[in-house]
GROMACS .gro file of C-alpha atoms in nm:
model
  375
    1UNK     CA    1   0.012   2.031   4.330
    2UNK     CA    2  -0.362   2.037   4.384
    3UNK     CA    3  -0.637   1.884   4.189
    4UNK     CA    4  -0.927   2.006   4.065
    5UNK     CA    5  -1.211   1.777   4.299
    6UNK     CA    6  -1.418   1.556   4.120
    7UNK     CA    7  -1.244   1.651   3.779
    8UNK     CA    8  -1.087   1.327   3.558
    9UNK     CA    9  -0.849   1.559   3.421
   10UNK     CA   10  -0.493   1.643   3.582
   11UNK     CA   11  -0.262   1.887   3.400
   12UNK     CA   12   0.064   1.863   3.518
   13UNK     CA   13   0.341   2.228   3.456
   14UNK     CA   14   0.669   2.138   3.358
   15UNK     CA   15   1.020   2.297   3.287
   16UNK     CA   16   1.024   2.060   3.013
   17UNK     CA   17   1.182   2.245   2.696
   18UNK     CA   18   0.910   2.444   2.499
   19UNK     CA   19   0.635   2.479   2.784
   20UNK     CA   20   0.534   2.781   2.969
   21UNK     CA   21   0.750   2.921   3.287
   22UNK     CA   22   0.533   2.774   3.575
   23UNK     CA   23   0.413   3.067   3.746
   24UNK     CA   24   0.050   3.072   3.983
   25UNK     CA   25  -0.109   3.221   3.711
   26UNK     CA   26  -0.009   2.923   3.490
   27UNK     CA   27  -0.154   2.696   3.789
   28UNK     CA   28  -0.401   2.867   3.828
   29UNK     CA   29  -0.512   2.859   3.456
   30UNK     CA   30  -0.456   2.519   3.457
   31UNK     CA   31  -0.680   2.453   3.722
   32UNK     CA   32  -0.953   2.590   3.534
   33UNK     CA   33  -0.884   2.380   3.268
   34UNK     CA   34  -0.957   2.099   3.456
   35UNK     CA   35  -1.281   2.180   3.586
   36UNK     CA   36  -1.423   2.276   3.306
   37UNK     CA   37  -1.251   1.923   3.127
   38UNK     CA   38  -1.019   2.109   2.900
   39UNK     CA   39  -0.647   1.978   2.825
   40UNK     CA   40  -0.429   2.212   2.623
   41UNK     CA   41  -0.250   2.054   2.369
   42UNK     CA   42   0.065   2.199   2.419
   43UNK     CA   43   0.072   1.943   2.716
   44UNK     CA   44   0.006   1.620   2.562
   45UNK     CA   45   0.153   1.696   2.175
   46UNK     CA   46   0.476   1.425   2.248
   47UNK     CA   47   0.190   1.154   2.343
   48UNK     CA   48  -0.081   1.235   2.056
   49UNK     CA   49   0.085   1.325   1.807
   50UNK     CA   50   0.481   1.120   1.835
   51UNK     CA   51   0.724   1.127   1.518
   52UNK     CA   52   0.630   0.763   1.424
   53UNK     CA   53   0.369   0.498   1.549
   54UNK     CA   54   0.415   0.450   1.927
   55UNK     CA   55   0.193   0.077   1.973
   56UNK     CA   56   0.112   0.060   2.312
   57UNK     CA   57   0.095  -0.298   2.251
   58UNK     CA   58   0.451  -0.571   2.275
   59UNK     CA   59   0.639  -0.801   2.039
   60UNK     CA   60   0.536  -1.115   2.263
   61UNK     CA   61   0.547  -1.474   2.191
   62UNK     CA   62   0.317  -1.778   2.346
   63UNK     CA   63   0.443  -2.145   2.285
   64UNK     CA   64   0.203  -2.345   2.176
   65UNK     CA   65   0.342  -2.660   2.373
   66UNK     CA   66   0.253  -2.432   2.686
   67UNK     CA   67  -0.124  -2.323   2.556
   68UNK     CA   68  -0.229  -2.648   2.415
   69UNK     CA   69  -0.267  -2.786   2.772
   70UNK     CA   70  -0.407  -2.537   2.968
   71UNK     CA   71  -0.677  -2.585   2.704
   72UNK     CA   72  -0.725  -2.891   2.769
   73UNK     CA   73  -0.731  -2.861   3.136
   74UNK     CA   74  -0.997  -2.598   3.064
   75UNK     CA   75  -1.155  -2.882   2.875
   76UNK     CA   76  -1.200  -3.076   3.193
   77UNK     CA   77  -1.285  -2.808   3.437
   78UNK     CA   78  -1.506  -2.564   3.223
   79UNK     CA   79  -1.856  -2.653   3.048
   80UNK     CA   80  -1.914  -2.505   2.737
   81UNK     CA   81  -2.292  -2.322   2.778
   82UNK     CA   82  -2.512  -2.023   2.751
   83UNK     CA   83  -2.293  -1.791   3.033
   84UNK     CA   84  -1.924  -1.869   2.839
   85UNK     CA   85  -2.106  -1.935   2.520
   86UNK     CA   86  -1.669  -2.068   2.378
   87UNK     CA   87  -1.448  -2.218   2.568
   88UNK     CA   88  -1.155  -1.988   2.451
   89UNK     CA   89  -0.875  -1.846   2.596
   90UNK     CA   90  -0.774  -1.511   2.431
   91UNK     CA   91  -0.401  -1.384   2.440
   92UNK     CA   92  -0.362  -1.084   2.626
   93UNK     CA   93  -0.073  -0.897   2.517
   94UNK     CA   94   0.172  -0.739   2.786
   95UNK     CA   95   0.126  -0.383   2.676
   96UNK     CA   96  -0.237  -0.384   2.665
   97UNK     CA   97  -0.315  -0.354   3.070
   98UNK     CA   98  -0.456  -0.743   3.096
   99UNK     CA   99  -0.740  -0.661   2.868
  100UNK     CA  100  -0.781  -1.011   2.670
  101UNK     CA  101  -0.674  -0.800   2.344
  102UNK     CA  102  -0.336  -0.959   2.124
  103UNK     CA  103  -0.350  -0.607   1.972
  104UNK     CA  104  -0.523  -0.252   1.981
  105UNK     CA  105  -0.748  -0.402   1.735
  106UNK     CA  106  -0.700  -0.756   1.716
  107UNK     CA  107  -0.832  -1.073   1.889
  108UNK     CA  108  -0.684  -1.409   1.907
  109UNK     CA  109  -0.759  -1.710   2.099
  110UNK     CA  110  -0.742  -2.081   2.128
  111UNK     CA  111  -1.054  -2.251   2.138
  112UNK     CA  112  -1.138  -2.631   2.286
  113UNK     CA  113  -1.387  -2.820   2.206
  114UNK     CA  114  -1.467  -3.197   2.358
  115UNK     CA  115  -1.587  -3.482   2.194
  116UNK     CA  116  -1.986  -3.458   2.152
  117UNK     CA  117  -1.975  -3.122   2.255
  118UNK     CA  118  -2.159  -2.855   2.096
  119UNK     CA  119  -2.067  -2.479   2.120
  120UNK     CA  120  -2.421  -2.284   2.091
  121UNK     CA  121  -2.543  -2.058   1.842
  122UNK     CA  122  -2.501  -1.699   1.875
  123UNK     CA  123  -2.374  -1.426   1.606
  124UNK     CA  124  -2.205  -1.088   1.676
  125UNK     CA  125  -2.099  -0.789   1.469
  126UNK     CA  126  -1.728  -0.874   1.480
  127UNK     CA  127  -1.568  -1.029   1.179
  128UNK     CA  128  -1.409  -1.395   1.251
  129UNK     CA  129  -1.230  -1.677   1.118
  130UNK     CA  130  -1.113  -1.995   1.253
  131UNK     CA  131  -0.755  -2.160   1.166
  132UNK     CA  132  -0.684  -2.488   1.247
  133UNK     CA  133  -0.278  -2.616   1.258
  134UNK     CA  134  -0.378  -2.925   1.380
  135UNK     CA  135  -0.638  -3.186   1.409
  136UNK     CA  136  -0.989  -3.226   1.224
  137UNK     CA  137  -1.364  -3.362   1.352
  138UNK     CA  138  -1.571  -3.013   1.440
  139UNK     CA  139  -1.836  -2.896   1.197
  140UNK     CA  140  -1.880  -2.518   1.241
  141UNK     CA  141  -2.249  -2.479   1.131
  142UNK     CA  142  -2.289  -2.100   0.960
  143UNK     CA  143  -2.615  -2.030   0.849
  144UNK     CA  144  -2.719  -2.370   0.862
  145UNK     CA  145  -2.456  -2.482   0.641
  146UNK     CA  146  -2.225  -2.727   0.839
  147UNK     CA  147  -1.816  -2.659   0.710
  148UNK     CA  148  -1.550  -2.963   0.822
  149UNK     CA  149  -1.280  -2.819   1.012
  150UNK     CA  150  -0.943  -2.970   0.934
  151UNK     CA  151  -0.581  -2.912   0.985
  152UNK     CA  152  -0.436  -2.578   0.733
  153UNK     CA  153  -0.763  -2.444   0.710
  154UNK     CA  154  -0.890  -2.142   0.704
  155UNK     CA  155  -1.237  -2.039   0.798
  156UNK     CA  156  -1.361  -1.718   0.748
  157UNK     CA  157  -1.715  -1.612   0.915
  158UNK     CA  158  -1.866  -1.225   0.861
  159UNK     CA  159  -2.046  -1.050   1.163
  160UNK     CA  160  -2.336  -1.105   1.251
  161UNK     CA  161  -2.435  -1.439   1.101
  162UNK     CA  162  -2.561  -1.721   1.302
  163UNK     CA  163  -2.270  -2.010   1.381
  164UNK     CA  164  -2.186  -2.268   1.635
  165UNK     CA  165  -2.007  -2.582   1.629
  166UNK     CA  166  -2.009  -2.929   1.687
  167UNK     CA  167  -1.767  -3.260   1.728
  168UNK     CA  168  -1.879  -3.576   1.572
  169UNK     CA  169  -1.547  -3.782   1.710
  170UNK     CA  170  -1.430  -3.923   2.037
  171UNK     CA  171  -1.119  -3.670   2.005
  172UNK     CA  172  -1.080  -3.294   2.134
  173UNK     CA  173  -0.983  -3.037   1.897
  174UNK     CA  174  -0.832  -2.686   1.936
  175UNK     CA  175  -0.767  -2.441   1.703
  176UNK     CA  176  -0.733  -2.030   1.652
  177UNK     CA  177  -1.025  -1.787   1.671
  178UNK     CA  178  -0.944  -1.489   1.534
  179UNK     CA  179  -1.179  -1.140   1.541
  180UNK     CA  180  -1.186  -0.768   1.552
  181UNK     CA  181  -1.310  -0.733   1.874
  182UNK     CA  182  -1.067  -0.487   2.006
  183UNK     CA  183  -1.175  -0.264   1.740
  184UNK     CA  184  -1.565  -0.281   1.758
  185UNK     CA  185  -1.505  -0.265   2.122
  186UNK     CA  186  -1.361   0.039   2.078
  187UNK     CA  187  -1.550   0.234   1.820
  188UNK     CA  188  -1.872   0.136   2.055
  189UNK     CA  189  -2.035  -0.088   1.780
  190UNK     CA  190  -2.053  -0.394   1.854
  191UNK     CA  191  -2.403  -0.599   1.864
  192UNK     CA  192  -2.469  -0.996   2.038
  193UNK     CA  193  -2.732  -1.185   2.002
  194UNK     CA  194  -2.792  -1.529   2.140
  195UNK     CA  195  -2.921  -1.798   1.937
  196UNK     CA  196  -3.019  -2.188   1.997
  197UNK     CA  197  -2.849  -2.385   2.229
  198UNK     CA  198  -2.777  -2.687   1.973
  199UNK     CA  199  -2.667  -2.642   1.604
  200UNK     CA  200  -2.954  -2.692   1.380
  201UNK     CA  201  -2.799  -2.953   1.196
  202UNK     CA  202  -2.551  -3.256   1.291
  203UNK     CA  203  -2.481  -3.302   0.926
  204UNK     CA  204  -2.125  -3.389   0.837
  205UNK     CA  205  -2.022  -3.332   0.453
  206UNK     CA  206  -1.728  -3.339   0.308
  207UNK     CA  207  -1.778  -2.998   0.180
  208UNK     CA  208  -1.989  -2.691   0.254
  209UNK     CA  209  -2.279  -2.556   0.072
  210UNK     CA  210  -2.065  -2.246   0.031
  211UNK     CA  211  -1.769  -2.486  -0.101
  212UNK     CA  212  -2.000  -2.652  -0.353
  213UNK     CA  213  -2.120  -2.300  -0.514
  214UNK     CA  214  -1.802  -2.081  -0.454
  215UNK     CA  215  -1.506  -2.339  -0.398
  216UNK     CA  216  -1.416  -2.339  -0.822
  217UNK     CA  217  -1.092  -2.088  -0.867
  218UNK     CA  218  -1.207  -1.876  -1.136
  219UNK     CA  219  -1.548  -1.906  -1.177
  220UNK     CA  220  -1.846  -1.756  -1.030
  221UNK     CA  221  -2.218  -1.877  -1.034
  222UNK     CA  222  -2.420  -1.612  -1.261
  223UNK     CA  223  -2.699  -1.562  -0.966
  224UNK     CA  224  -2.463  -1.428  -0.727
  225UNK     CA  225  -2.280  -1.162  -0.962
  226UNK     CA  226  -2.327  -0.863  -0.716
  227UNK     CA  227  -2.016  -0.789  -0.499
  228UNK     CA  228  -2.032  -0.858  -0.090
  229UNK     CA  229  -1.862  -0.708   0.192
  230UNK     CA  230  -1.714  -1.023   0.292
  231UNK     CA  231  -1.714  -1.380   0.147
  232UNK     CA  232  -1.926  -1.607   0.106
  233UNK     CA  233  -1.665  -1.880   0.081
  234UNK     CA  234  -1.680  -2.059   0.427
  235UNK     CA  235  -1.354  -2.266   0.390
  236UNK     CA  236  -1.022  -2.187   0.241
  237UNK     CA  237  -0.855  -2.572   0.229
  238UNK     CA  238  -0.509  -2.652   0.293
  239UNK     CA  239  -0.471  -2.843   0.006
  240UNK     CA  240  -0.525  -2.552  -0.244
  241UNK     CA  241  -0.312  -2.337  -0.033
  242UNK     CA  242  -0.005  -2.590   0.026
  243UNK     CA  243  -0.033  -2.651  -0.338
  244UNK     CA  244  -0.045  -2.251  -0.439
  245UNK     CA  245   0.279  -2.202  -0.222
  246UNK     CA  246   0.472  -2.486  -0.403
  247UNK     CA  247   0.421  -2.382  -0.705
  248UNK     CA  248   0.540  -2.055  -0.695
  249UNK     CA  249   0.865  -2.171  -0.525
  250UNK     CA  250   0.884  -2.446  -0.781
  251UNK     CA  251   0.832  -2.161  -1.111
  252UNK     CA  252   1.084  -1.975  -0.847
  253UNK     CA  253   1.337  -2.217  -0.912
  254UNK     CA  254   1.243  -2.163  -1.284
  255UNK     CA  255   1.360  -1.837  -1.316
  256UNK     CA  256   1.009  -1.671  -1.289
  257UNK     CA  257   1.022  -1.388  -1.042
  258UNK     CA  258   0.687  -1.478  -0.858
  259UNK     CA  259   0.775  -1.440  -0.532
  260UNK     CA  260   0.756  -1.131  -0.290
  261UNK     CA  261   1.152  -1.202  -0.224
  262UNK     CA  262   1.383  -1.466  -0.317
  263UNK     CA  263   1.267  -1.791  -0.118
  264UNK     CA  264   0.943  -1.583   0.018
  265UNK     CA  265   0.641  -1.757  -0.112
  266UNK     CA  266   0.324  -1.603   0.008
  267UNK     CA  267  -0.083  -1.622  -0.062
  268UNK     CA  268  -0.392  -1.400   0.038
  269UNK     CA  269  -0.711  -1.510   0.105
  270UNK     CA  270  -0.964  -1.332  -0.105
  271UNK     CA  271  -1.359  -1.241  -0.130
  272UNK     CA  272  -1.407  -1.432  -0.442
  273UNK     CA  273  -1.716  -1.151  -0.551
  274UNK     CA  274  -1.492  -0.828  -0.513
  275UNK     CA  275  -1.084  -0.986  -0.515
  276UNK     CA  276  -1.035  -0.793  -0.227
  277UNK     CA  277  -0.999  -0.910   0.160
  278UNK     CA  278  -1.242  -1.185   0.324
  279UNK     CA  279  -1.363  -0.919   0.556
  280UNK     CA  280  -1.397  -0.569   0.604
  281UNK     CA  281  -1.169  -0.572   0.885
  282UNK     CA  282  -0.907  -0.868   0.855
  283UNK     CA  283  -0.633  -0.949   0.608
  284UNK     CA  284  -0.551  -1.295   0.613
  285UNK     CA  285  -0.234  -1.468   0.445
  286UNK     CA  286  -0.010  -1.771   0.391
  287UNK     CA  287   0.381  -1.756   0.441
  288UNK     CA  288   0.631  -2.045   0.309
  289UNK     CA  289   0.992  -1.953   0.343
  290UNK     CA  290   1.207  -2.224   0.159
  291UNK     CA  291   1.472  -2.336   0.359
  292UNK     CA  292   1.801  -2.128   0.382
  293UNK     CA  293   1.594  -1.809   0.381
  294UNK     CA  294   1.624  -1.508   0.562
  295UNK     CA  295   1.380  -1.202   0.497
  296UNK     CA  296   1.421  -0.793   0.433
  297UNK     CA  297   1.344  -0.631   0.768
  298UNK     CA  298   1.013  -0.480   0.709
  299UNK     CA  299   0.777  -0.240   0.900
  300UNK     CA  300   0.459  -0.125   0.846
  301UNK     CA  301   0.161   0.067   0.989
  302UNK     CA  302  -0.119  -0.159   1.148
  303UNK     CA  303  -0.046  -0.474   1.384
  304UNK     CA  304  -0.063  -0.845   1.279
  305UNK     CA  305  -0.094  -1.204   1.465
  306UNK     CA  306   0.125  -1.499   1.310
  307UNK     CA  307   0.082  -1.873   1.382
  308UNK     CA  308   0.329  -2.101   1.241
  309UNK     CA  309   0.188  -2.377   1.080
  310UNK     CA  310   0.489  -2.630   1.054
  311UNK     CA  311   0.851  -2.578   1.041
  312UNK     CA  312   1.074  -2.349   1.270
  313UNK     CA  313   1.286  -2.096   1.232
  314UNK     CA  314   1.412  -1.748   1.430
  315UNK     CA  315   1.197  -1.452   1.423
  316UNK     CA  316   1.262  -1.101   1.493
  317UNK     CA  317   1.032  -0.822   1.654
  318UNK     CA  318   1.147  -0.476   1.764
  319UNK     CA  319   1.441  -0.599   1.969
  320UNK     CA  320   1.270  -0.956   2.076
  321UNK     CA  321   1.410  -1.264   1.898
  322UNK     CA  322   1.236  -1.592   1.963
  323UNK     CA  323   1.333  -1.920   1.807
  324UNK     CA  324   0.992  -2.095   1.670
  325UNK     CA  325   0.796  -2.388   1.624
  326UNK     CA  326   0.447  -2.541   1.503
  327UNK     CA  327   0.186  -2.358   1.657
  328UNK     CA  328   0.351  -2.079   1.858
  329UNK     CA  329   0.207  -1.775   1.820
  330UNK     CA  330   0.327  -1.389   1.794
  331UNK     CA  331   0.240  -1.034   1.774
  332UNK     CA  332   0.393  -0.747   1.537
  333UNK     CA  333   0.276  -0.441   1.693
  334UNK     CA  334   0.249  -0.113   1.502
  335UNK     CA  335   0.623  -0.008   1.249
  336UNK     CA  336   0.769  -0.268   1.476
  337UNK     CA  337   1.081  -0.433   1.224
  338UNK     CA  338   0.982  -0.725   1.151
  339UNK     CA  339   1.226  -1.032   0.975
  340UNK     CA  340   1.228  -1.385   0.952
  341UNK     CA  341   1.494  -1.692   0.897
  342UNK     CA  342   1.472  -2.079   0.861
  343UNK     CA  343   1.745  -2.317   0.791
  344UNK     CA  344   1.502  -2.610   0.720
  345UNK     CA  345   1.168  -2.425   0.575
  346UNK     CA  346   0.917  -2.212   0.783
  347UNK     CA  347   0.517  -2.224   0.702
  348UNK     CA  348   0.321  -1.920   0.843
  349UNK     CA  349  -0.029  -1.767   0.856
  350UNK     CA  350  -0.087  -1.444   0.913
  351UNK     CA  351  -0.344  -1.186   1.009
  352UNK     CA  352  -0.397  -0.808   1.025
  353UNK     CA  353  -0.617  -0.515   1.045
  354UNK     CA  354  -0.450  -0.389   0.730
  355UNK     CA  355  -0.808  -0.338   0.533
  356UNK     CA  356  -0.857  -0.056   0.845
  357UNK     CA  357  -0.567   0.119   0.823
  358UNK     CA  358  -0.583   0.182   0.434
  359UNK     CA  359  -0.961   0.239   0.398
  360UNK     CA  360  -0.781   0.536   0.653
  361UNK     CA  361  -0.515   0.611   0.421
  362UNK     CA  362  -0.263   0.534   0.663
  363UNK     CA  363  -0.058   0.251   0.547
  364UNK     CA  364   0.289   0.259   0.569
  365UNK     CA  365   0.525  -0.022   0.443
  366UNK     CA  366   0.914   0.031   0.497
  367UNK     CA  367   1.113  -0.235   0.347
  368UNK     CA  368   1.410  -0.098   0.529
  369UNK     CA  369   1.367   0.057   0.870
  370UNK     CA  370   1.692   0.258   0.935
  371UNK     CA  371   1.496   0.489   0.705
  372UNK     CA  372   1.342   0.749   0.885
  373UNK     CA  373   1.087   0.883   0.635
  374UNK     CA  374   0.935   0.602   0.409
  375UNK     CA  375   0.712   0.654   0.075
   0.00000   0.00000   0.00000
C-alpha cells in the first residue's frame, strides 16, 4: 500500500463487513485524504465510538511489600532538590505505553522522604492529596500553614497553592500522592511554578490552622460562608474516619439500614463550604467491609485507584483476581466489574475522577454487569 509522504495519517481499505469494495479509485481517494489530514469516519467508527467504554488502561496490582523498598533505596541514591523537586515514584499502568499515568486521568505515587529532609516549595494547577497507611513525622506546609501527617490520613491540597514538606524525626516516611495530572496533561492546562527551596516554617502543631477553623463537623465559621471550589480543610484524620465507619456497622447490626450493602460501610470526604467533593477533579472515599463480606459486582464509568489500609481480602477486576494486603495498591479501569471479599475485615481508600465524568453527564453505575444496557 503506499503512503502519503510526510502525511501522519494512514488509512488503511478493508473487506471488513460494511466498508467500501477496495477499488483504485477507493485508494486513490484515500490517498487524498491523507494529504490533506482527513480520516473518514467510516474507518475508525469501531475505535471512537465502541458499544461500551473500551479503557485503554489494565486491572493491575503493585504490592506494597515490593514498592516500599525501592523507595527507600531511592531514599539513599536520589537527593530530593530543585531538578526532581519529590522523590516519588508514580505507577505506570501496563496499558498506558510506560507513561507514569495509573489511569487516563489519574496519578498515583509513593513518595519518600528522609529524616531532616525538606521537599521544596512549588505549586501546580493539578489537584492533590496525600494518604498516609503508615507512619507519621512530615509536616506538609500549605500556605504557610504546617499540617502533621500521620497514619489514615487524608490530605487534600487544591492546585495551585504553595506546599512543601518537611521531617522533624530521625525516621523516613512514605506515603501516597495522588493528582490529576493525566488529565491536565491532557486537556493542555496545566501551570508550575517554583517556589523557595525550604518551607517557610519548621513549626510542628498538633493541628493545622485549617483544622482549628474548619475541623468542627457541623459547623462553619460565619466569615467564610461563601462556597469554594475545593476545601479548605487540610486534614481529614483517621480517627474521625475509623470512628464514622464503626458506627455505621455497629447501627448496622442494629437493624438500621445505613450501609451501601449489607457489611459495606463506606465514607466520602467532603468540601465542608459546598458538601460536595474536596476537589474539582477527585472523589475520595473510605471502605470497611466487616468480615465475612463479599460485595455486588459493580461497574461504572470513570477509573479509580484503591489502597488498602489494613486487613486483606480477594479482589476482583475484569478477569484479574489478586489476593490483598496493607498497602497494595490497584487500578479499576473504565466499566471494568469490580467486587470485593474478606473473611477477616478489609479497610480501603479510594479515589476517582468521578466529579469529571458527571460534571460530563456521563456516569454510569451498573450494579450488575451481565446487563448490557444500564439506567
Amino acid at each position: 500500500m503506499t503512503v502519503t509522504a510526510g502525511s501522519p495519517v494512514t488509512i488503511v481499505a478493508t473487506d471488513a463487513e460494511g466498508q467500501p469494495a477496495r477499488t483504485p479509485a477507493l485508494e486513490a481517494l484515500y490517498r487524498g485524504f491523507e494529504s490533506e489530514l482527513l480520516v473518514p469516519l467510516w474507518t475508525e467508527i469501531g475505535d471512537l465510538m465502541p458499544p461500551s467504554p473500551r479503557s485503554k488502561a489494565l486491572p493491575h496490582l503493585w504490592r506494597w511489600n515490593r514498592l516500599l523498598p525501592m523507595a527507600e533505596r531511592a531514599g539513599e541514591l536520589v537527593p530530593v532538590g530543585r531538578g526532581g523537586e519529590r522523590r516519588a515514584i508514580a505507577l505506570a499502568n501496563p496499558g498506558l505505553g510506560g507513561r507514569p499515568f495509573a489511569t487516563p486521568t489519574l496519578w498515583a505515587a509513593i513518595q519518600y522522604l528522609n529524616p531532616g529532609e525538606d521537599a521544596p516549595v512549588h505549586r501546580h494547577t493539578q489537584n492533590a492529596f496525600r494518604f498516609v497507611v503508615e507512619g507519621e513525622g512530615v509536616w506538609t506546609v500549605v500556605d504557610g500553614d504546617p499540617v502533621a501527617m500521620r497514619r489514615g490520613d487524608f490530605l487534600p491540597q487544591a492546585g495551585w497553592h504553595w506546599h512543601g514538606h518537611h521531617n522533624v524525626t530521625d525516621r523516613p516516611m512514605a506515603w501516597i500522592d495522588g493528582l490529576d495530572i493525566p488529565f491536565q496533561h491532557f486537556v493542555e492546562s496545566t501551570f508550575f511554578e517554583f517556589g523557595p527551596d525550604e518551607v517557610e516554617t519548621r513549626e510542628a502543631p498538633d493541628r493545622s490552622r485549617s483544622e482549628r477553623l474548619w475541623g468542627h463537623p457541623g459547623l462553619r465559621p460565619l466569615t467564610h460562608l461563601r462556597p469554594t471550589p475545593a476545601t479548605p480543610l487540610l486534614a481529614y484524620r483517621w480517627e474521625h474516619t475509623d470512628r464514622a465507619l464503626t458506627e455505621q456497622l455497629a447501627l448496622e447490626t442494629e437493624g438500621h439500614r445505613v450501609t451501601v450493602e449489607p457489611g459495606h460501610a463506606a465514607v466520602r470526604y467532603t468540601n465542608p463550604t459546598t458538601g460536595g467533593d474536596v476537589m474539582p477533579t477527585l472523589r475520595t472515599e473510605f471502605h470497611r467491609l466487616a468480615p465475612g463480606t463479599e460485595t455486588a459486582a459493580t461497574r461504572e464509568v470513570g477509573s479509580s485507584v484503591y489502597q488498602v489500609f489494613e486487613g486483606t481480602g480477594r479482589v476482583g477486576v475484569g478477569e484479574r483476581t489478586w489476593s490483598v494486603e496493607r498497602g497494595d495498591l490497584f487500578v479499576v479501569p473504565s466499566w471494568q466489574p469490580l467486587s470485593l471479599a474478606t473473611e477477616n475485615g478489609l479497610d480501603l481508600f479510594r479515589f476517582s475522577d468521578t466529579p469529571i465524568v458527571e460534571r460530563l453527564y456521563q456516569h454510569r453505575l451498573q450494579n450488575d454487569p451481565s446487563e448490557e444496557n444500564p439506567q
